[in-house]
Structure formats: C-alpha cells, structure tokens
Short mmCIF file of C-alpha atoms and ligand atoms in Angstrom, two decimals:
data_model
loop_
_atom_site.label_atom_id
_atom_site.label_comp_id
_atom_site.label_asym_id
_atom_site.label_seq_id
_atom_site.Cartn_x
_atom_site.Cartn_y
_atom_site.Cartn_z
CA UNK E 168 -14.09 -5.70 -12.66
CA UNK E 169 -15.10 -9.30 -11.87
CA UNK E 170 -18.11 -11.49 -12.47
CA UNK E 171 -20.09 -13.31 -9.82
CA UNK E 172 -22.39 -16.00 -11.15
CA UNK E 173 -25.66 -16.33 -9.20
CA UNK E 174 -24.73 -19.92 -8.31
CA UNK E 175 -21.58 -18.61 -6.58
CA UNK E 176 -23.41 -16.04 -4.44
CA UNK E 177 -23.97 -18.24 -1.38
CA UNK E 178 -20.32 -19.36 -1.35
CA UNK E 179 -19.20 -15.76 -1.67
CA UNK E 180 -21.40 -14.75 1.29
CA UNK E 181 -20.20 -17.68 3.41
CA UNK E 182 -16.61 -16.69 2.75
CA UNK E 183 -17.32 -13.07 3.64
CA UNK E 184 -19.09 -14.05 6.86
CA UNK E 185 -15.81 -15.39 8.29
CA UNK E 186 -14.44 -11.84 8.60
CA UNK E 187 -17.52 -9.61 8.39
CA UNK E 188 -20.97 -9.28 9.89
CA UNK E 189 -22.78 -9.59 6.58
CA UNK E 190 -26.07 -7.82 5.78
CA UNK E 191 -27.78 -8.13 2.41
CA UNK E 192 -31.29 -8.13 0.93
CA UNK E 193 -33.02 -11.34 2.02
CA UNK E 194 -36.55 -12.70 1.76
CA UNK E 195 -38.16 -13.32 5.14
CA UNK E 196 -40.53 -16.29 5.54
CA UNK E 197 -43.50 -13.87 5.42
CA UNK E 198 -42.39 -12.64 1.98
CA UNK E 199 -40.95 -9.32 3.17
CA UNK E 200 -37.70 -8.26 1.52
CA UNK E 201 -35.33 -6.62 4.00
CA UNK E 202 -31.63 -5.98 4.47
CA UNK E 203 -30.92 -8.72 7.01
CA UNK E 204 -28.45 -11.39 7.97
CA UNK E 205 -27.80 -14.39 5.70
CA UNK E 206 -29.54 -16.65 8.25
CA UNK E 207 -32.77 -14.62 8.04
CA UNK E 208 -33.69 -15.95 4.60
CA UNK E 209 -32.45 -16.58 1.06
CA UNK E 210 -30.64 -13.72 -0.73
CA UNK E 211 -33.05 -11.44 -2.64
CA UNK E 212 -30.85 -9.00 -4.53
CA UNK E 213 -33.42 -8.34 -7.26
CA UNK E 214 -36.29 -5.89 -6.77
CA UNK E 215 -34.57 -2.51 -6.34
CA UNK E 216 -34.54 -0.59 -3.07
CA UNK E 217 -35.71 -2.54 -0.03
CA UNK E 218 -38.54 -0.76 1.73
CA UNK E 219 -36.88 -0.48 5.17
CA UNK E 220 -34.45 2.37 5.92
CA UNK E 221 -31.11 1.01 4.59
CA UNK E 222 -29.11 3.40 6.79
CA UNK E 223 -30.49 1.51 9.80
CA UNK E 224 -27.39 -0.71 9.50
CA UNK E 225 -25.53 2.16 11.18
CA UNK E 226 -28.40 4.07 12.82
CA UNK E 227 -30.69 1.31 14.14
CA UNK E 228 -34.30 1.84 15.19
CA UNK E 229 -33.30 1.40 18.81
CA UNK E 230 -29.77 1.53 20.19
CA UNK E 231 -28.04 1.77 23.57
CA UNK E 232 -26.12 4.98 24.20
CA UNK E 233 -24.66 3.90 27.54
CA UNK E 234 -25.42 1.93 30.69
CA UNK E 235 -24.79 3.03 34.26
CA UNK E 236 -24.11 0.38 36.87
CA UNK E 237 -23.54 1.85 40.33
CA UNK E 238 -22.30 5.07 38.75
CA UNK E 239 -19.92 3.25 36.39
CA UNK E 240 -20.67 4.30 32.82
CA UNK E 241 -20.20 1.98 29.88
CA UNK E 242 -20.70 2.81 26.20
CA UNK E 243 -22.14 0.34 23.71
CA UNK E 244 -19.85 -2.49 22.69
CA UNK E 245 -18.03 -2.31 19.40
CA UNK E 246 -19.38 -4.88 16.95
CA UNK E 247 -17.46 -8.19 17.11
CA UNK E 248 -16.88 -8.03 13.37
CA UNK E 249 -16.98 -5.03 11.04
CA UNK E 250 -20.13 -4.71 8.93
CA UNK E 251 -20.40 -5.64 5.27
CA UNK E 252 -23.66 -4.19 3.98
CA UNK E 253 -24.87 -4.95 0.48
CA UNK E 254 -28.09 -3.52 -0.90
CA UNK E 255 -27.74 0.25 -1.23
CA UNK E 256 -29.09 1.54 -4.52
CA UNK E 257 -27.21 4.54 -5.96
CA UNK E 258 -29.88 6.83 -4.46
CA UNK E 259 -29.48 5.10 -1.10
CA UNK E 260 -25.73 5.70 -1.34
CA UNK E 261 -26.40 9.42 -1.79
CA UNK E 262 -28.55 9.27 1.37
CA UNK E 263 -25.76 7.49 3.23
CA UNK E 264 -23.21 10.08 2.12
CA UNK E 265 -25.53 12.79 3.46
CA UNK E 266 -26.06 11.23 6.90
CA UNK E 267 -22.33 10.48 7.18
CA UNK E 268 -21.87 14.26 6.91
CA UNK E 269 -24.69 14.86 9.38
CA UNK E 270 -23.39 12.50 12.07
CA UNK E 271 -19.78 13.73 11.64
CA UNK E 272 -20.72 17.38 12.08
CA UNK E 273 -19.70 19.16 15.29
CA UNK E 274 -19.73 16.63 18.11
CA UNK E 275 -19.13 13.54 16.02
CA UNK E 276 -21.74 10.86 16.82
CA UNK E 277 -19.53 8.08 18.17
CA UNK E 278 -22.43 5.61 18.45
CA UNK E 279 -23.11 5.93 14.71
CA UNK E 280 -19.44 5.73 13.77
CA UNK E 281 -18.83 2.68 15.96
CA UNK E 282 -20.77 0.76 13.32
CA UNK E 283 -19.99 2.93 10.31
CA UNK E 284 -16.19 3.05 10.67
CA UNK E 285 -14.50 0.05 9.09
CA UNK E 286 -17.77 -1.02 7.46
CA UNK E 287 -17.77 -2.00 3.81
CA UNK E 288 -20.74 -0.75 1.81
CA UNK E 289 -21.75 -2.42 -1.43
CA UNK E 290 -24.12 -0.84 -3.95
CA UNK E 291 -26.67 -2.67 -6.10
CA UNK E 292 -27.51 -1.57 -9.64
CA UNK E 293 -28.17 -2.78 -13.17
CA UNK E 294 -31.03 -4.94 -14.40
CA UNK E 295 -32.23 -5.70 -10.87
CA UNK E 296 -34.84 -2.98 -10.34
CA UNK E 297 -38.53 -3.79 -9.80
CA UNK E 298 -39.59 -6.07 -12.68
CA UNK E 299 -35.96 -6.19 -13.89
CA UNK E 300 -35.75 -2.52 -14.90
CA UNK E 301 -32.33 -0.86 -15.13
CA UNK E 302 -30.98 0.98 -12.10
CA UNK E 303 -28.17 3.21 -13.41
CA UNK E 304 -24.92 2.42 -11.59
CA UNK E 305 -23.48 4.66 -8.89
CA UNK E 306 -19.97 4.48 -10.32
CA UNK E 307 -18.51 5.16 -6.86
CA UNK E 308 -19.61 6.37 -3.44
CA UNK E 309 -19.27 2.86 -2.01
CA UNK E 310 -16.58 0.23 -1.54
CA UNK E 311 -17.84 -1.96 -4.33
CA UNK E 312 -20.84 -2.19 -6.59
CA UNK E 313 -22.82 -5.21 -7.77
CA UNK E 314 -24.18 -4.51 -11.26
CA UNK E 315 -26.64 -7.00 -12.75
CA UNK E 316 -26.09 -7.57 -16.47
CA UNK E 317 -29.27 -9.65 -16.77
CA UNK E 318 -27.73 -12.99 -15.84
CA UNK E 319 -24.63 -12.35 -13.69
CA UNK E 320 -23.30 -9.73 -11.30
CA UNK E 321 -20.43 -7.53 -12.36
CA UNK E 322 -18.52 -6.70 -9.20
CA UNK E 323 -16.73 -3.36 -9.42
CA UNK E 324 -14.45 -2.43 -6.49
CA UNK E 325 -13.81 1.26 -5.70
CA UNK E 326 -11.80 1.04 -2.46
CA UNK E 327 -9.00 -1.10 -1.05
CA UNK E 328 -11.56 -2.96 1.09
CA UNK E 329 -13.72 -3.56 -1.99
CA UNK E 330 -10.72 -4.87 -3.92
CA UNK E 331 -9.80 -7.15 -1.03
CA UNK E 332 -13.19 -8.84 -0.69
CA UNK E 333 -13.65 -9.21 -4.45
CA UNK E 334 -10.11 -10.50 -5.08
CA UNK E 335 -11.25 -14.13 -4.92
CA UNK E 336 -13.66 -13.60 -7.82
CA UNK E 337 -11.30 -14.36 -10.64
CA UNK E 338 -13.64 -14.54 -13.64
CA UNK E 339 -13.00 -11.69 -16.05
CA UNK E 340 -16.03 -9.60 -16.90
CA UNK E 341 -17.47 -10.13 -20.40
CA UNK E 342 -16.96 -7.18 -22.83
CA UNK E 343 -20.72 -7.01 -23.52
CA UNK E 344 -21.45 -6.72 -19.77
CA UNK E 345 -18.82 -4.02 -19.36
CA UNK E 346 -20.33 -2.10 -22.27
CA UNK E 347 -23.82 -2.39 -20.69
CA UNK E 348 -22.37 -0.94 -17.46
CA UNK E 349 -20.75 1.96 -19.36
CA UNK E 350 -23.94 2.76 -21.28
CA UNK E 351 -26.11 2.61 -18.15
CA UNK E 352 -23.72 4.97 -16.35
CA UNK E 353 -24.42 7.61 -18.99
CA UNK E 354 -28.14 7.87 -18.19
CA UNK E 355 -29.62 11.35 -17.85
CA UNK E 356 -30.92 12.96 -14.62
CA UNK E 357 -34.61 12.21 -14.30
CA UNK E 358 -37.64 14.47 -14.21
CA UNK E 359 -38.06 14.07 -10.44
CA UNK E 360 -34.74 15.77 -9.72
CA UNK E 361 -35.90 18.84 -11.64
CA UNK E 362 -39.24 18.69 -9.79
CA UNK E 363 -37.50 18.77 -6.39
CA UNK E 364 -35.25 21.61 -7.47
CA UNK E 365 -38.29 23.69 -8.50
CA UNK E 366 -40.20 22.83 -5.29
CA UNK E 367 -37.13 23.82 -3.27
CA UNK E 368 -36.99 27.19 -5.03
CA UNK E 369 -40.67 27.82 -4.28
CA UNK E 370 -40.20 27.08 -0.58
CA UNK E 371 -37.06 29.15 -0.27
CA UNK E 372 -38.82 32.07 -1.97
CA UNK E 373 -41.72 31.65 0.51
CA UNK E 374 -44.22 31.18 -2.32
CA UNK E 375 -46.16 28.28 -0.77
CA UNK E 376 -49.09 29.63 1.31
CA UNK E 377 -50.20 28.31 4.70
CA UNK E 378 -53.50 26.98 3.34
CA UNK E 379 -51.54 24.50 1.20
CA UNK E 380 -49.98 22.99 4.33
CA UNK E 381 -53.39 22.89 6.03
CA UNK E 382 -54.67 20.80 3.09
CA UNK E 383 -51.65 18.48 3.16
CA UNK E 384 -51.82 18.23 6.97
CA UNK E 385 -55.51 17.23 6.79
CA UNK E 386 -54.41 14.20 4.76
CA UNK E 387 -51.75 13.04 7.24
CA UNK E 388 -52.83 10.29 9.65
CA UNK E 389 -49.54 10.47 11.60
CA UNK E 390 -48.66 6.85 10.88
CA UNK E 391 -44.94 7.95 10.78
CA UNK E 392 -44.19 5.60 7.88
CA UNK E 393 -42.53 8.36 5.83
CA UNK E 394 -39.97 9.22 8.52
CA UNK E 395 -39.31 5.64 9.57
CA UNK E 396 -38.56 4.59 6.00
CA UNK E 397 -36.53 7.65 5.00
CA UNK E 398 -32.75 7.02 4.87
CA UNK E 399 -31.98 10.70 5.57
CA UNK E 400 -34.37 11.14 8.52
CA UNK E 401 -32.08 11.19 11.57
CA UNK E 402 -34.29 12.48 14.41
CA UNK E 403 -34.38 10.35 17.53
CA UNK E 404 -35.75 10.43 21.07
CA UNK E 405 -33.88 9.39 24.19
CA UNK E 406 -35.16 7.37 27.13
CA UNK E 407 -33.79 5.78 30.29
CA UNK E 408 -34.70 2.26 31.43
CA UNK E 409 -34.01 1.48 35.08
CA UNK E 410 -33.78 -1.92 36.69
CA UNK E 411 -32.52 -2.89 40.16
CA UNK E 412 -29.08 -3.49 38.64
CA UNK E 413 -28.51 -0.70 36.18
CA UNK E 414 -29.84 2.16 34.11
CA UNK E 415 -29.71 2.05 30.33
CA UNK E 416 -29.99 5.17 28.20
CA UNK E 417 -31.10 4.39 24.67
CA UNK E 418 -32.28 6.23 21.61
CA UNK E 419 -34.95 5.37 19.11
CA UNK E 420 -36.19 6.93 15.89
CA UNK E 421 -38.62 9.80 16.23
CA UNK E 422 -41.06 11.27 13.72
CA UNK E 423 -41.74 14.94 13.03
CA UNK E 424 -45.30 13.94 12.10
CA UNK E 425 -46.16 13.16 15.72
CA UNK E 426 -47.86 15.75 17.92
CA UNK E 427 -45.26 15.39 20.69
CA UNK E 428 -42.24 15.74 18.40
CA UNK E 429 -41.34 19.29 19.51
CA UNK E 430 -43.72 19.76 22.45
CA UNK E 431 -41.90 21.49 25.29
CA UNK E 432 -42.16 20.80 29.03
CA UNK E 433 -44.27 23.95 29.43
CA UNK E 434 -46.85 22.49 27.06
CA UNK E 435 -45.99 24.96 24.29
CA UNK E 436 -45.70 23.19 20.96
CA UNK E 437 -43.92 25.01 18.11
CA UNK E 438 -45.29 22.33 15.74
CA UNK E 439 -48.73 22.18 17.28
CA UNK E 440 -50.78 21.45 14.15
CA UNK E 441 -50.72 18.85 11.39
CA UNK E 442 -50.24 21.69 8.91
CA UNK E 443 -47.05 22.86 10.62
CA UNK E 444 -45.74 19.32 10.99
CA UNK E 445 -46.36 18.51 7.32
CA UNK E 446 -44.70 21.75 6.28
CA UNK E 447 -41.73 20.92 8.46
CA UNK E 448 -41.28 17.45 6.95
CA UNK E 449 -41.00 18.85 3.42
CA UNK E 450 -39.42 22.24 4.21
CA UNK E 451 -36.64 20.64 6.22
CA UNK E 452 -35.37 18.57 3.29
CA UNK E 453 -36.03 21.07 0.50
CA UNK E 454 -35.25 24.41 2.15
CA UNK E 455 -33.59 24.15 5.58
CA UNK E 456 -31.04 21.49 4.65
CA UNK E 457 -29.93 23.26 1.43
CA UNK E 458 -29.26 26.33 3.63
CA UNK E 459 -27.21 24.34 6.13
CA UNK E 460 -25.62 21.63 4.00
CA UNK E 461 -25.65 23.11 0.54
CA UNK E 462 -27.83 20.34 -0.89
CA UNK E 463 -31.39 19.05 -0.83
CA UNK E 464 -31.48 16.12 1.60
CA UNK E 465 -34.04 14.09 -0.34
CA UNK E 466 -32.32 11.83 -2.86
CA UNK E 467 -35.53 10.44 -4.34
CA UNK E 468 -35.20 6.93 -2.97
CA UNK E 469 -38.99 6.60 -3.39
CA UNK E 470 -39.77 5.12 0.02
CA UNK E 471 -42.00 7.83 1.50
CA UNK E 472 -44.16 7.97 -1.62
CA UNK E 473 -44.41 4.18 -1.58
CA UNK E 474 -45.35 3.86 2.10
CA UNK E 475 -47.59 6.89 2.66
CA UNK E 476 -51.15 5.54 2.86
CA UNK E 477 -52.65 8.90 1.94
CA UNK E 478 -50.44 9.87 -1.00
CA UNK E 479 -48.47 12.76 0.48
CA UNK E 480 -44.89 11.52 0.13
CA UNK E 481 -42.15 13.87 -1.00
CA UNK E 482 -42.60 13.59 -4.75
CA UNK E 483 -46.41 13.80 -4.54
CA UNK E 484 -46.25 16.97 -2.43
CA UNK E 485 -43.50 18.54 -4.55
CA UNK E 486 -45.52 17.81 -7.70
CA UNK E 487 -48.61 19.45 -6.23
CA UNK E 488 -46.62 22.46 -5.04
CA UNK E 489 -45.03 23.04 -8.42
CA UNK E 490 -48.32 22.54 -10.29
CA UNK E 491 -50.17 25.06 -8.12
CA UNK E 492 -47.56 27.69 -7.28
CA UNK E 493 -44.76 27.21 -9.80
S1 LIG Y 774 -37.89 10.08 -1.31
FE1 LIG Y 774 -38.78 10.31 0.73
S2 LIG Y 774 -37.90 8.63 1.89
FE2 LIG Y 774 -36.56 8.92 0.11
S3 LIG Y 774 -34.95 10.38 0.70
FE3 LIG Y 774 -36.63 11.58 -0.16
S4 LIG Y 774 -37.88 12.18 1.60
FE4 LIG Y 774 -36.59 10.45 2.25
S1 LIG Y 775 -46.59 8.35 5.77
FE1 LIG Y 775 -48.10 9.89 5.08
S2 LIG Y 775 -49.81 9.69 6.53
FE2 LIG Y 775 -48.05 8.64 7.47
S3 LIG Y 775 -47.08 10.22 8.76
FE3 LIG Y 775 -46.05 10.31 6.77
S4 LIG Y 775 -47.17 11.88 5.59
FE4 LIG Y 775 -48.46 11.29 7.33
#
C-alpha cells in the first residue's frame, strides 16, 4: 500500500501516459465531470461516480466493426497504447465485471476485448464521494484502487500490472489511513440491495400486474438517458456508411425505451407500447439476467435514477413495486 499526495498526481499521470493511454475523471471547461484524457481538463477525482457510462472506455458510444475497401475487409485498429482507466467506483467495478462476462460469452466480442485486454482498471473509493462522503472500498476486482483518506490517496495494488504502475510511489501509507481503509471495508450492505432483491422476487413470481407497467410507461418520455448512462446496458445497433472509397460498418448504443428497438421488418413490434418497453428495462435486469447469469445485473450505480427526468429510474421503480405488491 502506497500514498500519493495530491500534489504528486499530475506527475504520476504524466509518467503513466508514457506507456498507457490514460483516462481519468476530469473537469471539462463547461463544468462537466467525465472520464476523459488528461488533456481534456484538470483531474477531478472527487465527487463519486461520474455521470457518463464508465464502461464506455471499452464499449464506446460509436465504434467501427470493420471497413470494406474493394472487398478487402479490415477490423478496427488495436489501440496504440493499452488503456489505463481510473475512476470506477466499487459499484462500477461490479458493472464492469458483469459486462466482461457478457462480452466473453459464446462468440467472444473481439471489438470489446481489443480495448479491454491488457487494460489496467483503477477503482476510486474513500472520502471522495459527493460532498466528501465515504465510498466503501472495493478491496479487489480491479488492478489497483485509489482510496481517499481525506487528504491523500492510498494506492492499493491487486494485480501485477497494478503493482508495476504503483511501484514508483515509495511513500509508506500512514497507519491511521490504513486503519480507515480497513474500517471502511467492513461496511454493511445497504438498504437498496435488499430492495432490489425483493423487487426481483416479485417479478420472477409474476406478481407485478400489467397496469403497473402502463403507469410507469406513461411517465417515460423516451429520452434514453437511463440506458445511455447505465454501465451494464450493452444493446447496440449496427449501420453501414458508404463512400466512393469504402464501406464502414459501425455500431452504436441502442435504447430499449425507443419505439423501434425491437420493431421487425414486417412492422410487428414485440415491444410496441411504452408499458412493455418500461417493463422490459426493469425485468431484464431484475428477472431475465438472474435467470441467465445467476445475478441481478443492476449494481446500484445510481445513474439511471439521477438522470431520469421523470423519476422512474431503477431504484424508484423497485421501491414503488415493493411498496405496492410486496
Ligand atoms: S442503477 Fe441504473 S444505471 Fe446503474 S446499474 Fe442499475 S440500472 Fe444501470
Ligand atoms: S431516463 Fe426515464 S424518461 Fe428517459 S427513457 Fe429512461 S425511463 Fe424513460
């Protein structure tokens, strides 16, 4: 365990950037906090989860699948440097673990793993949540973790890659900081985890009536914010762009809240109403994914509840379901 003083952060990042394509929370000139490149703005590690989908480092909003030039196919280029991504909260790391499983299943998604393989992922925890609140540490599930003790960052490596990049940080961690880390790691599961578990049981027992989804669907304005922010939403659409020289096939994020999400060429739409689409968004994570993957695929990162303009994010809907039908 090492210590990184805030004044050393920029030097540490500059050193990393010689061997890695570095991404970390930065403050853009318009005040938005995103996971971006060091040149995009000053580091902004405090504030908890960034609002944008953190898994976009490996599954970007738009990405080339291949290009065809006179019948010659070319896949996307490998990144020049492997990625170093800092900024995953422990809940974001759980999301990343889930979509790693998803993209590795069956026909392994080589476009995803081009960026994911050899990447180093760094978690963020400690007294760096919104307003300085404590984010309990992940204690693993990443290559290294940056834990804020209130003034400095404890840097805890969990993999060989994590040990390598933190080797230059020679300051020993203070015993009081280490004790804070240990105590924070003992924190109890929160009330929202129990809420999701109960909502999942209700859905799997088919105890949530159709009229509930009609009410929720009436409140959805199909802005797609929930899906676009969610680290475990992996649906995408595919399109071809043709020019005189070549054709490019690319993929971009899709949203199950859009009318055309499942519409078939015949015009038939299995998700042809807002009620069905809203049910699908929640049911998929709380009932379908536990059947397929053995776990709920919402890890309570908080983004959909924060971005939904009409108050029907995951926790809000689960709370209403449990209150009315539990
Ligand atoms: S809280 Fe919302 S955005 Fe976050 S993982 Fe769950 S469903 Fe996705
Ligand atoms: S963020 Fe809310 S209003 Fe927008 S698509 Fe999602 S559920 Fe609907």
